[in-house]
Amino acid sequence: MNSFSAIQRPDIIRKITGSEFDLLVIGGGITGAGIALDATARGLKVVLADMQDFAGGTSSRSTKLIHGGLRYLKQLEFKLVAEVGKEREIIHKNAPHLTRPEKMLLPIVKNGSFNKFSARLGMWVYEWLAGVKKEEWHQVLNAEETKRAEPLLIKENLSGGILYYEYRTDDARLTLEIIKEAVKRGTQAINYMKAVEFIYKNEKICGAKLRDELNGKLYEVYAGCVVNATGPWVDELDDLEKKHDTHKLHITKGVHLVINKKKLPVKQAVYFDTHDRRMIFVIPKGEKAYIGTTDTFYEGSLSNPGITPEDKSYLLKCVNNYFSCNLTSGDIESGWAGLRPLVNKKGKGPSEISRKDEVFISESGMIIIAGGKLTGYRKMAERVVNKVVEKITNERPEKFLPCTTDKTILSGGGTETAANFSEFEKLKMSRGLTLGLRQEEIKELIYRYGSNIEELYTIIESFLKSVPGSNEKDIPVLLKAQIIYAIEKEMCQTPSDFFIRRTGMLYFDIETVKRWGAEASLLMQKILNSEDKLKDRFDAELKKSIEEVK
Ligand code: FAD
């Protein structure tokens, strides 16, 4: 099995530079991850590279929902509603630990986006198109019932509500589990490796020069086919081409803010109208709730879109108008800004541009995928890999397997896990309790790691047997075990990788990051066996990450 350990980086680099691949995927967000898994499962020899951490772009900055596609109904995108509805079911089946159905409340207010009639009609059409299963059909509430479902709603103007199902996910972890599954099946994957130049043979792209962003070294990687899956960076990468095309993307920015539930004590996820006729979410998560999203055209740094004072005051105003609360910017604990890579359509407002994906082929043969959603990643990958296979089989006689990712259980999905998740939960809960973990901690681990939780338990057991005495002995055992697992099994290179994309703590548990960040940096430096200066770099980078989310 290929390694996905940060410690094995030199060995992985030797492997990716030492032979020719069928496919080089540039970009390790959910789009590139899905393509790598699909192509590997069909029998192609694949390498996947990202210039930052995996999911370091939009794929860790979404609303974290596997949508059924309700909002596309407003844009009359019936085909898209049908596709994402079916995809939601597939993702749930293949990664039950990372996708959980949850009731979403759609309040109906006077002069809102929906009245009772249009909301019910919309729901029926949506549930029919998306193939929503009967036990998850919507429920209609009167004003009193709506207020009981979410007591924080302001009562005036409320005429009723609808409860329907959305599926929650952890976008970054979903991306990682797809990559882990791809690596298990043969993909070579590496982060912090930036494509800086293309290599050509007879005017056709046959590889790329990759720069190691950790030390500046350059490497050449050769492949029969190259895919540009760089999300918001699609045009930037395309610009490296000798004959680059016109720009394909329109970038819009979306911001989410995290508030402590003591200040915003919502019981229930709510999808509600804004004063400027948009709709946004408030979603409770543990002791926090997050609000989002904005949707504004964006030009600026793609790596650090940033949260502006205007973004904050817009979202706070939306919530203060709709709920009995009086939030101020001092109540914001954390947040994130993400960029939507939308396919360019002139003359449309940010919220009107379609979320559909499109595949392009450049003059030199590079396959480019633009647009799309987290939810539709698998189908997007299927379309791209069909093109890759077509290209390769036009050039040499070879047979590849058909697409099987609808039945490919992702890492952490585990066969028994997928078959009976509640039984699996019970088993892992009782084992976690014997290791001295608290119920809430175990629940979080089950949803974060799925069937891979056993590997965490084994690390924890080894600590319980060993005699304490190292410098970082004060780090809670659970945090330490997760750091070790992230480095050895999930190619975690820096504390920000760990606190943002491996665990989401920077967003939803910033107190722990502030309390243990320095110790975590020291532990990571020791495990990675690097020079002393690394700890200073880690500390500075983590400090910057903490500042950025405020
Ligand atoms: P990215 O995740 O950005 O990945 C591209 C990767 O390419 C990056 O990691 C980057 O580092 C890498 N890269 C760039 N240039 C290079 C290079 N030269 N060399 C190597 N690597 C490179 N969808 C849903 O289904 N549900 C939601 O709830 C949802 N909410 C959203 C909310 C917001 C605010 C936003 C912005 C989007 C949301 N989406 C949602 C859409 C979804 O998040 C995106 O469609 C998806 O994450 C895009 O993934 P991607 O892999 O195409 O891009």
XYZ file of C-alpha atoms and ligand atoms in Angstrom:
603
model
C 0.000 0.000 0.000
C 1.283 3.511 -0.788
C 2.216 5.751 2.072
C 0.252 8.838 3.102
C 2.648 9.756 5.889
C 4.323 13.167 6.126
C 7.406 11.354 7.434
C 7.692 9.388 4.157
C 7.738 12.548 1.974
C 11.233 11.956 0.460
C 10.215 8.434 -0.532
C 6.940 9.646 -2.112
C 8.876 12.276 -4.099
C 11.250 9.564 -5.356
C 8.264 7.550 -6.546
C 6.483 10.386 -8.330
C 9.614 11.504 -10.152
C 10.906 8.001 -10.860
C 8.362 6.774 -13.400
C 5.767 7.949 -15.910
C 2.107 8.134 -14.885
C -1.129 7.852 -16.864
C -2.553 10.879 -15.096
C -1.257 13.892 -13.184
C -4.045 15.638 -11.264
C -3.138 19.189 -10.239
C -5.239 20.352 -7.274
C -6.111 18.327 -4.174
C -9.481 19.841 -3.264
C -12.579 17.656 -3.476
C -12.597 17.839 -7.310
C -9.019 16.578 -7.728
C -9.486 14.045 -4.938
C -12.561 12.572 -6.640
C -10.761 12.374 -9.996
C -7.735 10.626 -8.442
C -9.944 8.020 -6.754
C -12.089 7.333 -9.807
C -9.091 7.055 -12.144
C -7.149 4.798 -9.768
C -10.162 2.545 -9.267
C -10.415 2.163 -13.076
C -6.785 0.995 -13.221
C -4.894 4.164 -14.190
C -1.543 5.058 -12.645
C -2.212 8.381 -10.919
C -0.331 11.154 -9.122
C -2.140 13.952 -7.268
C -0.375 17.176 -6.219
C -1.525 20.252 -4.307
C 0.478 23.430 -3.764
C -0.981 23.894 -0.258
C -2.427 21.345 2.110
C -5.115 19.067 0.660
C -8.459 20.922 0.892
C -6.486 24.107 1.614
C -8.660 26.015 -0.905
C -12.452 26.115 -1.128
C -12.887 22.515 -0.011
C -12.362 23.438 3.657
C -14.329 26.697 3.429
C -17.851 25.676 2.376
C -21.142 25.623 4.321
C -20.327 21.956 4.994
C -23.601 20.580 3.639
C -24.212 17.786 1.192
C -27.126 19.549 -0.427
C -30.187 17.864 -1.822
C -30.282 20.707 -4.339
C -33.323 22.654 -3.118
C -31.766 26.030 -3.913
C -31.198 25.059 -7.573
C -34.943 24.713 -7.962
C -35.216 28.509 -7.686
C -32.893 28.741 -10.720
C -35.006 26.070 -12.502
C -31.988 23.745 -12.805
C -34.035 20.544 -12.706
C -31.287 18.236 -13.983
C -28.900 19.509 -11.336
C -31.491 18.962 -8.567
C -31.992 15.363 -9.711
C -28.256 14.695 -9.916
C -27.220 16.138 -6.546
C -30.181 14.493 -4.808
C -28.995 11.079 -5.966
C -25.367 11.925 -5.218
C -26.269 12.836 -1.647
C -27.570 9.309 -1.075
C -24.423 7.780 -2.569
C -22.062 9.895 -0.454
C -24.069 9.017 2.650
C -23.798 5.310 1.862
C -20.070 5.455 1.134
C -19.037 7.717 4.016
C -21.725 7.387 6.724
C -19.398 8.789 9.397
C -19.054 12.071 7.507
C -22.571 12.652 6.216
C -25.487 12.822 8.589
C -29.089 13.756 7.803
C -30.417 16.588 9.896
C -33.671 18.536 9.899
C -33.433 22.060 8.520
C -36.133 24.611 9.323
C -37.347 26.895 6.555
C -39.484 29.565 8.267
C -42.181 31.202 6.158
C -42.550 34.920 6.715
C -44.634 37.694 5.120
C -42.892 39.047 1.984
C -40.247 36.272 2.187
C -38.813 34.157 -0.662
C -41.600 31.603 -0.250
C -45.232 31.602 0.799
C -46.883 28.461 2.166
C -48.101 27.404 -1.250
C -44.875 27.975 -3.209
C -42.777 26.393 -0.425
C -44.878 23.199 -0.396
C -45.006 23.007 -4.165
C -41.251 23.558 -4.347
C -40.687 20.827 -1.730
C -42.812 18.291 -3.607
C -41.046 18.953 -6.884
C -37.673 18.888 -5.165
C -38.315 15.636 -3.284
C -39.630 13.985 -6.418
C -36.708 15.137 -8.607
C -34.043 14.406 -5.982
C -35.540 10.997 -5.107
C -35.750 11.863 -1.392
C -36.702 8.754 0.604
C -40.150 8.727 2.255
C -38.878 8.924 5.843
C -37.151 12.171 4.898
C -40.065 13.928 3.232
C -40.764 17.443 4.467
C -43.120 18.334 7.268
C -45.316 21.450 7.263
C -45.567 23.469 10.500
C -47.928 26.242 11.573
C -46.593 29.441 13.179
C -46.793 28.037 16.735
C -45.039 24.799 15.782
C -42.363 26.753 13.918
C -41.699 28.908 16.959
C -41.507 25.779 19.140
C -39.030 24.213 16.716
C -36.823 27.298 17.023
C -37.767 29.549 19.970
C -35.118 32.137 19.044
C -37.013 33.142 15.882
C -38.718 36.559 16.015
C -42.439 35.838 16.041
C -43.726 38.849 14.075
C -44.343 38.077 10.401
C -43.943 34.327 10.990
C -46.752 32.430 9.276
C -45.392 28.887 9.433
C -42.454 26.758 8.456
C -41.199 23.639 6.742
C -38.859 21.034 8.158
C -36.849 19.254 5.501
C -33.628 17.274 5.450
C -30.125 18.487 4.672
C -27.013 16.351 5.182
C -24.105 17.707 7.182
C -20.525 16.957 6.384
C -16.981 17.993 7.164
C -15.744 19.188 3.766
C -12.007 18.943 4.476
C -12.261 15.521 6.044
C -14.433 14.256 3.203
C -11.702 15.391 0.794
C -9.052 13.651 2.908
C -11.004 10.390 3.162
C -11.376 10.340 -0.633
C -7.612 10.879 -1.039
C -6.835 8.240 1.611
C -9.000 5.748 -0.285
C -7.287 6.703 -3.549
C -3.846 6.251 -1.965
C -4.888 2.860 -0.541
C -5.793 1.827 -4.090
C -2.578 3.101 -5.708
C -2.602 6.914 -6.136
C 0.604 8.736 -5.185
C -0.522 11.928 -3.432
C 1.561 14.820 -2.188
C 0.755 18.220 -0.684
C 2.829 21.445 -0.741
C 3.929 20.683 -4.318
C 3.070 23.464 -6.792
C 2.818 23.068 -10.579
C 4.910 25.982 -11.880
C 5.543 25.036 -15.514
C 4.267 22.539 -18.059
C 6.451 20.091 -19.987
C 5.587 19.533 -23.685
C 6.290 16.878 -26.295
C 5.219 17.693 -29.864
C 3.235 20.705 -28.592
C 1.228 18.452 -26.234
C 1.489 18.587 -22.449
C 3.231 15.483 -21.083
C 3.927 16.565 -17.513
C 4.725 19.447 -15.213
C 7.520 20.931 -13.165
C 6.504 20.838 -9.520
C 8.096 23.047 -6.869
C 8.314 21.708 -3.333
C 6.806 24.569 -1.323
C 8.558 23.317 1.842
C 12.105 23.779 0.504
C 11.951 25.287 -3.010
C 13.331 22.213 -4.864
C 12.046 21.575 -8.408
C 10.946 18.193 -9.758
C 9.673 16.921 -13.111
C 6.641 14.641 -13.215
C 5.567 12.949 -16.466
C 2.068 11.752 -17.334
C 0.086 10.783 -20.430
C -2.675 13.139 -19.364
C -2.775 16.227 -17.114
C -5.922 17.499 -15.383
C -6.303 21.036 -14.079
C -8.561 20.646 -11.008
C -7.447 23.781 -9.231
C -10.861 25.281 -8.391
C -10.492 29.074 -8.086
C -6.955 28.815 -9.552
C -8.114 27.205 -12.835
C -7.373 30.356 -14.885
C -4.087 31.001 -13.069
C -2.812 27.508 -13.935
C -4.172 27.815 -17.463
C -2.122 31.028 -17.842
C 1.039 28.877 -17.535
C 0.093 27.202 -20.820
C 1.917 28.278 -24.001
C -1.412 28.939 -25.713
C -3.717 29.783 -22.879
C -7.396 30.288 -23.397
C -9.745 33.083 -22.280
C -10.576 33.039 -18.592
C -13.280 30.587 -17.600
C -14.145 31.623 -14.068
C -16.128 34.164 -12.173
C -15.007 34.129 -8.544
C -17.423 34.959 -5.742
C -16.597 35.007 -2.050
C -18.603 33.406 0.744
C -17.981 34.085 4.433
C -19.087 32.116 7.502
C -18.864 33.313 11.103
C -18.718 31.172 14.251
C -20.521 32.361 17.395
C -20.674 30.753 20.828
C -24.103 29.213 21.485
C -24.264 31.161 24.745
C -24.705 34.240 22.521
C -26.744 32.578 19.783
C -28.605 29.724 21.500
C -30.235 28.170 18.415
C -31.742 24.701 18.896
C -32.108 23.893 15.268
C -30.472 24.548 11.857
C -32.414 27.286 10.018
C -32.357 28.417 6.363
C -33.816 31.914 6.349
C -34.505 35.062 4.309
C -32.197 38.051 4.408
C -33.156 41.745 4.135
C -31.710 41.792 0.568
C -33.770 38.824 -0.645
C -31.131 36.146 -0.340
C -31.178 33.111 1.924
C -28.568 32.078 4.481
C -28.029 29.381 7.122
C -27.600 29.323 10.871
C -26.278 25.920 11.887
C -25.653 24.786 15.472
C -22.536 22.659 15.964
C -21.639 21.472 19.479
C -21.196 24.512 21.697
C -21.063 26.856 18.685
C -23.271 27.951 15.821
C -22.126 29.129 12.417
C -23.760 31.659 10.110
C -23.319 31.888 6.355
C -22.896 32.757 3.732
C -22.255 35.994 1.914
C -22.039 35.974 -1.894
C -20.038 38.829 -3.434
C -17.877 39.144 -6.557
C -14.224 38.857 -5.644
C -10.868 39.961 -7.031
C -7.804 39.608 -4.833
C -5.579 36.977 -3.229
C -6.961 33.527 -3.990
C -5.096 31.944 -1.079
C -6.245 34.415 1.568
C -9.658 35.858 0.703
C -10.100 37.208 4.252
C -13.149 38.373 6.193
C -13.849 42.120 5.951
C -15.757 44.283 8.492
C -18.541 44.572 5.825
C -18.845 40.762 5.612
C -19.200 40.609 9.382
C -21.748 43.394 9.728
C -23.844 41.988 6.846
C -24.127 38.520 8.435
C -24.692 39.872 11.942
C -27.440 42.176 10.645
C -29.160 39.236 8.900
C -29.192 37.208 12.111
C -30.145 40.108 14.404
C -33.097 40.921 12.092
C -34.456 37.392 12.193
C -33.630 36.031 15.665
C -34.063 37.434 19.179
C -30.432 38.288 19.699
C -28.159 41.286 19.483
C -24.839 40.041 18.193
C -21.890 42.379 17.778
C -18.539 41.771 16.103
C -17.065 41.097 19.576
C -19.163 37.910 19.672
C -17.411 36.420 16.636
C -15.083 33.633 17.787
C -13.901 32.379 14.438
C -14.872 32.128 10.782
C -13.717 31.384 7.263
C -13.892 32.861 3.781
C -14.092 30.676 0.684
C -14.092 31.327 -3.047
C -16.636 29.824 -5.424
C -15.074 28.855 -8.742
C -18.135 29.554 -10.920
C -18.193 29.127 -14.681
C -18.134 32.618 -16.221
C -21.552 33.902 -17.296
C -21.620 37.597 -18.155
C -24.434 39.861 -16.894
C -25.543 37.680 -13.947
C -25.460 38.594 -10.240
C -23.275 36.485 -7.884
C -26.180 34.378 -6.568
C -27.675 33.882 -10.053
C -24.648 32.210 -11.680
C -25.152 28.473 -12.093
C -23.206 26.101 -9.805
C -22.881 23.632 -12.700
C -19.472 22.288 -13.710
C -17.959 22.284 -17.198
C -15.094 20.298 -18.700
C -12.769 21.931 -21.252
C -9.831 20.535 -23.238
C -7.000 22.920 -24.071
C -5.124 22.995 -27.397
C -2.214 21.157 -25.813
C -4.496 18.428 -24.449
C -4.870 19.457 -20.807
C -8.286 18.595 -19.348
C -9.743 21.421 -17.260
C -12.659 21.106 -14.853
C -14.316 24.326 -13.715
C -17.246 25.072 -11.408
C -19.267 22.488 -9.505
C -20.164 21.716 -5.911
C -18.823 19.571 -3.104
C -21.987 17.463 -3.398
C -21.491 16.687 -7.089
C -17.787 15.794 -6.831
C -18.214 12.112 -7.759
C -20.186 12.737 -10.938
C -17.777 15.524 -11.941
C -14.910 13.077 -11.485
C -16.688 10.472 -13.595
C -17.101 12.956 -16.466
C -13.442 14.004 -16.297
C -12.065 10.470 -16.055
C -14.210 9.416 -19.039
C -12.337 12.082 -21.037
C -8.972 10.960 -19.641
C -9.653 7.341 -20.605
C -10.827 8.434 -24.059
C -7.593 10.393 -24.561
C -5.333 7.563 -23.392
C -7.123 4.824 -25.335
C -6.961 6.964 -28.494
C -3.192 6.951 -28.129
C -2.558 3.343 -27.077
C -4.646 0.167 -27.036
C -5.559 -0.433 -23.427
C -8.679 -1.388 -21.523
C -9.697 0.241 -18.257
C -12.487 -0.689 -15.852
C -15.751 1.291 -15.861
C -16.494 3.879 -13.149
C -17.292 2.142 -9.843
C -17.157 5.006 -7.362
C -20.892 4.829 -6.658
C -20.070 1.620 -4.795
C -16.639 2.562 -3.468
C -16.754 2.881 0.302
C -14.434 5.701 1.344
C -11.699 5.433 3.942
C -13.370 5.430 7.374
C -16.630 4.207 5.809
C -15.678 0.579 6.514
C -17.922 -2.228 5.312
C -19.507 -2.947 8.700
C -19.735 0.768 9.438
C -21.690 1.410 6.284
C -23.977 -1.580 6.866
C -25.047 -0.675 10.394
C -23.795 2.647 11.636
C -25.696 2.726 14.930
C -24.346 -0.724 15.900
C -20.850 0.470 14.985
C -21.342 3.598 17.130
C -22.353 1.505 20.151
C -19.304 -0.768 19.847
C -16.842 2.096 19.495
C -18.494 4.022 22.308
C -18.055 1.191 24.789
C -14.430 0.614 23.731
C -13.670 4.352 24.034
C -15.154 4.445 27.540
C -12.799 1.643 28.635
C -9.896 3.868 27.509
C -11.081 6.645 29.816
C -12.495 8.913 27.091
C -15.622 10.987 27.618
C -18.830 10.280 25.675
C -18.759 13.582 23.745
C -15.101 13.006 22.834
C -15.845 9.522 21.523
C -18.780 10.771 19.464
C -16.562 13.391 17.861
C -13.933 10.731 17.072
C -16.519 8.396 15.544
C -17.780 11.123 13.205
C -14.276 12.365 12.421
C -12.523 9.045 11.730
C -15.246 6.433 11.177
C -13.833 2.914 11.125
C -10.273 4.318 11.325
C -11.031 5.160 14.973
C -9.425 1.813 15.876
C -6.047 3.207 14.804
C -6.566 6.151 17.179
C -7.549 3.794 19.983
C -4.375 1.752 19.427
C -2.234 4.900 19.743
C -4.099 5.923 22.916
C -3.610 2.435 24.386
C 0.130 2.641 23.760
C 0.275 5.886 25.809
C -1.657 4.341 28.632
C 0.969 1.579 28.810
C 4.023 3.863 28.521
C 5.637 5.832 31.349
C 5.102 9.596 30.941
C 8.159 11.859 30.935
C 8.535 13.797 27.690
C 8.358 17.590 27.403
C 4.959 17.567 25.830
C 3.522 15.215 28.487
C 0.940 17.827 29.393
C -0.761 17.689 26.015
C -4.029 15.817 26.496
C -3.624 12.206 25.358
C -6.451 12.531 22.848
C -4.914 15.581 21.172
C -1.500 13.919 21.058
C -2.908 10.730 19.536
C -4.688 12.716 16.831
C -1.519 14.665 15.981
C 0.454 11.432 15.593
C -2.292 9.877 13.472
C -2.573 13.005 11.290
C 1.172 13.043 10.568
C 1.579 9.313 9.984
C -1.696 8.537 8.215
C -2.976 11.830 6.763
C 0.123 13.679 5.507
C -0.284 16.519 8.002
C 2.713 18.847 7.624
C 1.976 21.833 9.892
C -0.069 22.725 13.007
C -2.488 24.699 10.796
C -3.057 21.594 8.668
C -3.927 19.803 11.880
C -6.074 22.428 13.583
C -7.948 23.466 10.422
C -8.266 20.583 7.971
C -7.620 17.444 10.087
C -9.854 18.445 13.013
C -11.672 21.759 12.325
C -10.619 22.961 15.806
C -9.542 26.407 14.592
C -13.131 27.038 13.582
C -15.101 25.231 16.271
C -12.790 24.933 19.275
C -10.424 27.879 19.085
C -9.836 27.786 22.872
C -8.015 24.442 22.520
C -5.880 25.816 19.677
C -4.859 28.824 21.756
C -4.200 26.683 24.839
C -2.223 23.869 23.187
C -0.949 25.358 19.906
C 2.656 25.877 21.068
C 2.937 22.385 22.570
C 1.415 20.889 19.430
C 4.046 22.695 17.299
C 6.839 21.270 19.446
C 5.422 17.764 19.261
C 5.017 18.010 15.479
C 8.578 19.226 15.028
C 9.853 16.255 17.049
C 7.814 13.695 15.134
C 8.779 15.205 11.781
C 12.371 15.105 13.042
C 13.145 18.501 11.504
C 15.521 21.330 12.275
C 14.935 23.497 15.369
C 13.821 26.506 13.297
C 10.713 24.626 12.237
C 9.056 25.235 15.609
C 9.390 29.029 15.114
C 7.913 28.726 11.607
C 5.062 26.563 12.928
C 4.326 29.028 15.754
C 4.322 32.035 13.401
C 2.084 30.275 10.890
C -0.397 29.174 13.547
C -0.500 32.707 15.003
C -1.314 34.018 11.519
C -4.044 31.389 11.060
C -5.621 32.401 14.395
C -5.548 36.082 13.388
C -7.074 35.314 9.976
C -10.191 33.638 11.349
C -11.178 36.642 13.494
P -10.487 23.770 -4.211
O -10.998 23.097 -3.018
O -10.192 25.223 -4.087
O -9.173 22.998 -4.631
C -8.285 23.478 -5.586
C -6.886 23.131 -5.119
O -5.953 23.401 -6.166
C -6.435 23.965 -3.923
O -6.235 23.108 -2.810
C -5.145 24.630 -4.393
O -4.146 24.682 -3.412
C -4.731 23.735 -5.563
N -3.875 24.418 -6.546
C -4.108 25.610 -7.151
N -3.105 25.900 -8.006
C -2.213 24.875 -7.947
C -0.970 24.608 -8.582
N -0.418 25.459 -9.430
N -0.318 23.461 -8.268
C -0.850 22.585 -7.379
N -2.025 22.805 -6.744
C -2.702 23.924 -7.021
N -20.764 22.911 -2.087
C -21.602 22.014 -1.517
O -21.869 20.963 -2.104
N -22.168 22.228 -0.291
C -21.983 23.374 0.404
O -22.481 23.519 1.535
C -21.167 24.375 -0.196
N -20.994 25.551 0.423
C -20.142 26.476 -0.115
C -19.946 27.667 0.573
C -19.012 28.584 0.112
C -18.812 29.866 0.853
C -18.248 28.287 -1.043
C -17.200 29.256 -1.486
C -18.464 27.118 -1.751
C -19.416 26.201 -1.289
N -19.667 25.010 -1.971
C -20.520 24.085 -1.441
C -18.947 24.681 -3.205
C -17.747 23.784 -2.927
O -17.138 24.078 -1.704
C -16.721 23.922 -4.059
O -17.365 23.716 -5.281
C -15.592 22.899 -3.949
O -15.039 22.852 -2.667
C -14.513 23.230 -4.974
O -13.514 22.267 -4.870
P -12.277 22.259 -5.852
O -11.503 21.043 -5.559
O -12.741 22.459 -7.238
O -11.454 23.574 -5.455
